[in-house]
Short mmCIF file of C-alpha atoms in Angstrom, two decimals:
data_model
loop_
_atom_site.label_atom_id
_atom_site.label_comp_id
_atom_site.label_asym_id
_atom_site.label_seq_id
_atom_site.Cartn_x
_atom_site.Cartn_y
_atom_site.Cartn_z
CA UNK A 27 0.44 6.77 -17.43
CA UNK A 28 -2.80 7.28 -19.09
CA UNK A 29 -4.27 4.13 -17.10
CA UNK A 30 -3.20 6.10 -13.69
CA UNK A 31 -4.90 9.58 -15.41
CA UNK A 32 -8.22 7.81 -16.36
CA UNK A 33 -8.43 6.05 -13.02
CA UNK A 34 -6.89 8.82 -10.90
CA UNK A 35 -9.94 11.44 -12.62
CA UNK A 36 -12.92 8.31 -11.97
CA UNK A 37 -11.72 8.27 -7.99
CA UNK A 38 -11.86 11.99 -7.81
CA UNK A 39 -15.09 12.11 -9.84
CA UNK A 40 -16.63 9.45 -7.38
CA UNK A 41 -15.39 10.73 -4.56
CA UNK A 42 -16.25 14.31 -5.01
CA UNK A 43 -13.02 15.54 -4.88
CA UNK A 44 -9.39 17.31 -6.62
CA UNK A 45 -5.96 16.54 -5.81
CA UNK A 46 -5.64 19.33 -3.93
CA UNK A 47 -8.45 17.70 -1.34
CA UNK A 48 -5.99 15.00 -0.54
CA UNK A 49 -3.11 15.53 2.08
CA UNK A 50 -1.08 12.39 1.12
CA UNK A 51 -0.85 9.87 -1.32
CA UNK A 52 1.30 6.63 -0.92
CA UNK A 53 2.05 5.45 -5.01
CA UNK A 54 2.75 2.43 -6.65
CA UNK A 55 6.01 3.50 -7.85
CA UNK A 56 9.35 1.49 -8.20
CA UNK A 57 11.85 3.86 -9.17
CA UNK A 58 11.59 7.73 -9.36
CA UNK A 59 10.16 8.12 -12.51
CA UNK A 60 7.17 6.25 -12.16
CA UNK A 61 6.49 8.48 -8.97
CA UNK A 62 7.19 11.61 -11.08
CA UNK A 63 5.28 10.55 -13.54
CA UNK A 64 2.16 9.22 -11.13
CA UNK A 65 1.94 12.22 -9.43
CA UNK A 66 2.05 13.85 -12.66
CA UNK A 67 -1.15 11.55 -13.96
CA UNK A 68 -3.02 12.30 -10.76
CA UNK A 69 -2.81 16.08 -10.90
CA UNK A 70 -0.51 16.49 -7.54
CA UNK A 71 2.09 18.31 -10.35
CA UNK A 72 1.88 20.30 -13.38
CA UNK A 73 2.90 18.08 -16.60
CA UNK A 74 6.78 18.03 -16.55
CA UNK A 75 7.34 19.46 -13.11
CA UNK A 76 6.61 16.65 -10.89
CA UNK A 77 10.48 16.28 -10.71
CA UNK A 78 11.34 19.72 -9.77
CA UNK A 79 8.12 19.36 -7.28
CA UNK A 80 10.06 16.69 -5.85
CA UNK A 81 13.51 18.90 -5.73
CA UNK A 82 12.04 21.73 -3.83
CA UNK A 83 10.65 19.20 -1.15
CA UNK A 84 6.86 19.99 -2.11
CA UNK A 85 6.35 15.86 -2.29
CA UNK A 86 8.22 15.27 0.90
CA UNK A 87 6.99 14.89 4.34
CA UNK A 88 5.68 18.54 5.46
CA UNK A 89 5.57 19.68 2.34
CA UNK A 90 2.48 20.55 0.01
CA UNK A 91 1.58 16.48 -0.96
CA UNK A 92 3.60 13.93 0.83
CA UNK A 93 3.94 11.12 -1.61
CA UNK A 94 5.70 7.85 -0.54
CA UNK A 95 5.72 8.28 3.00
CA UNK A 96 6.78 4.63 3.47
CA UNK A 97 9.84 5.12 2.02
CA UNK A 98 8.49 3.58 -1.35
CA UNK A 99 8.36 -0.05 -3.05
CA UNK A 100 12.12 -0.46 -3.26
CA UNK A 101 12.69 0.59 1.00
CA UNK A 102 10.19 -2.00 1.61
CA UNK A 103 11.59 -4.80 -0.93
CA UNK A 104 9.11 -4.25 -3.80
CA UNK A 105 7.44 -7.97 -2.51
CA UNK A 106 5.96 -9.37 -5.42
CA UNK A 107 1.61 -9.90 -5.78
CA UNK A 108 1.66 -7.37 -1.82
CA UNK A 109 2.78 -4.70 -2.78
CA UNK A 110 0.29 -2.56 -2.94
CA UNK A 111 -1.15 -3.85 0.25
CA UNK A 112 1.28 -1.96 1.88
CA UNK A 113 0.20 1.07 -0.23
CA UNK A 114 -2.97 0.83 1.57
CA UNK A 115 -1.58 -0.25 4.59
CA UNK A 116 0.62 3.18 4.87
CA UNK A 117 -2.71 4.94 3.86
CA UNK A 118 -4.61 3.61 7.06
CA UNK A 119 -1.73 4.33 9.19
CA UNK A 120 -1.86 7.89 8.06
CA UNK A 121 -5.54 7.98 8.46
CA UNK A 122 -5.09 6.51 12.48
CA UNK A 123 -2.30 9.11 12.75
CA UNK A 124 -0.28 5.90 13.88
CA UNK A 125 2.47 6.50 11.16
CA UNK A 126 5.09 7.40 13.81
CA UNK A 127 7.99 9.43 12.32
CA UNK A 128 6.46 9.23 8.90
CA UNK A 129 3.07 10.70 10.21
CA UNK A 130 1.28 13.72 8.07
CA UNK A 131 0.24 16.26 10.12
CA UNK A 132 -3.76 16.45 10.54
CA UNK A 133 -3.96 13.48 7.65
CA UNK A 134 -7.68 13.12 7.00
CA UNK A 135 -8.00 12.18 3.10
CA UNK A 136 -5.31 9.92 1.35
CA UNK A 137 -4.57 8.23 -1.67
CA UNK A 138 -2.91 4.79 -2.68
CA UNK A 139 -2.47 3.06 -6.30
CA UNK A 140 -1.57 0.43 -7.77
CA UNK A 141 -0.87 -0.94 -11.24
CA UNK A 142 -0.03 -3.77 -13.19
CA UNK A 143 2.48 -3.55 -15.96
CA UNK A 144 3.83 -0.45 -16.16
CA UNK A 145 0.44 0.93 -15.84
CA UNK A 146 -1.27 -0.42 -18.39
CA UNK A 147 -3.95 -0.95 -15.55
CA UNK A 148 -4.29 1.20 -12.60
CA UNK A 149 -6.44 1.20 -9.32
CA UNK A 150 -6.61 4.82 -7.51
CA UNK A 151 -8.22 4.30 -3.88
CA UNK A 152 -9.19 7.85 -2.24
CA UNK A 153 -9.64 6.83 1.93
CA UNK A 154 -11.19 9.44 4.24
CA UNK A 155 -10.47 9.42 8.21
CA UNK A 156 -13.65 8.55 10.40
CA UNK A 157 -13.58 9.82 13.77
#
C-alpha cells in the first residue's frame, strides 16, 4: 500500500487538500481488504482501524467517508483494463449529483484510484464539482 500512500499524499499536496476535505472516494479495491487497507493508505482511517471504520458504518453511504459507492469492482464484474474507468465514472456521477440511490449528499470533492498489481503502482485522482 505504500504506492497508494505516496500517491494518495502527492494528490492532496497538489490539490491543496486532507482527507478530511473529500466527501467520497470510489477505490480500486477487489475484495475488502484492499479497501481497508486503501482507505487506510489515504488517511480516511487510522492505521488498523479502517475495518472497524467500516463496521460502525463510517465508510458507508451517509456516513463520515462513503467509499465504494458503486457497489465496488466485484458488483460491477471487476472488467479487466476498465475498471477504473468506472472509478471515475462513479466520481462524476457524484460530482453531477446524478448518482441516484447511491448519491452523497452535497458531494462537491471526490476521490478515485487505481492501481496495477496489487499496488505496486497507484494513481489517486482528487475531482472538485463546478457549478
Amino acid at each position: 500500500m505504500n504506492a497508494a500512500q505516496k500517491a494518495g499524499g502527492q494528490a492532496f499536496e497538489e490539490a491543496g487538500l486532507r482527507p478530511s476535505d473529500v466527501d467520497f472516494a470510489e477505490l480500486y479495491a477487489p475484495c475488502t481488504i484492499v479497501e481497508v487497507l486503501v482507505s487506510e493508505a489515504l488517511g480516511f482511517a487510522p492505521r488498523g482501524a479502517g475495518a472497524r471504520f467500516a463496521a460502525e458504518g463510517r465508510t458507508s453511504l451517509g456516513g463520515d467517508i462513503p467509499l465504494s459507492t458503486s457497489g465496488g469492482l466485484t458488483s460491477r464484474g471487476h472488467p479487466a483494463y476498465v475498471t477504473p474507468l468506472y472509478n471515475l465514472l462513479e466520481a462524476c456521477e457524484q460530482l453531477m449529483h446524478g448518482a441516484g440511490d447511491r448519491q452523497v449528499e452535497d458531494a462537491a470533492i471526490g476521490l478515485a484510484t487505481a492501481e496495477l498489481g496489487n499496488y505496486n503502482a497507484a494513481l489517486v485522482h482528487i475531482l472538485e464539482r463546478v457549478s
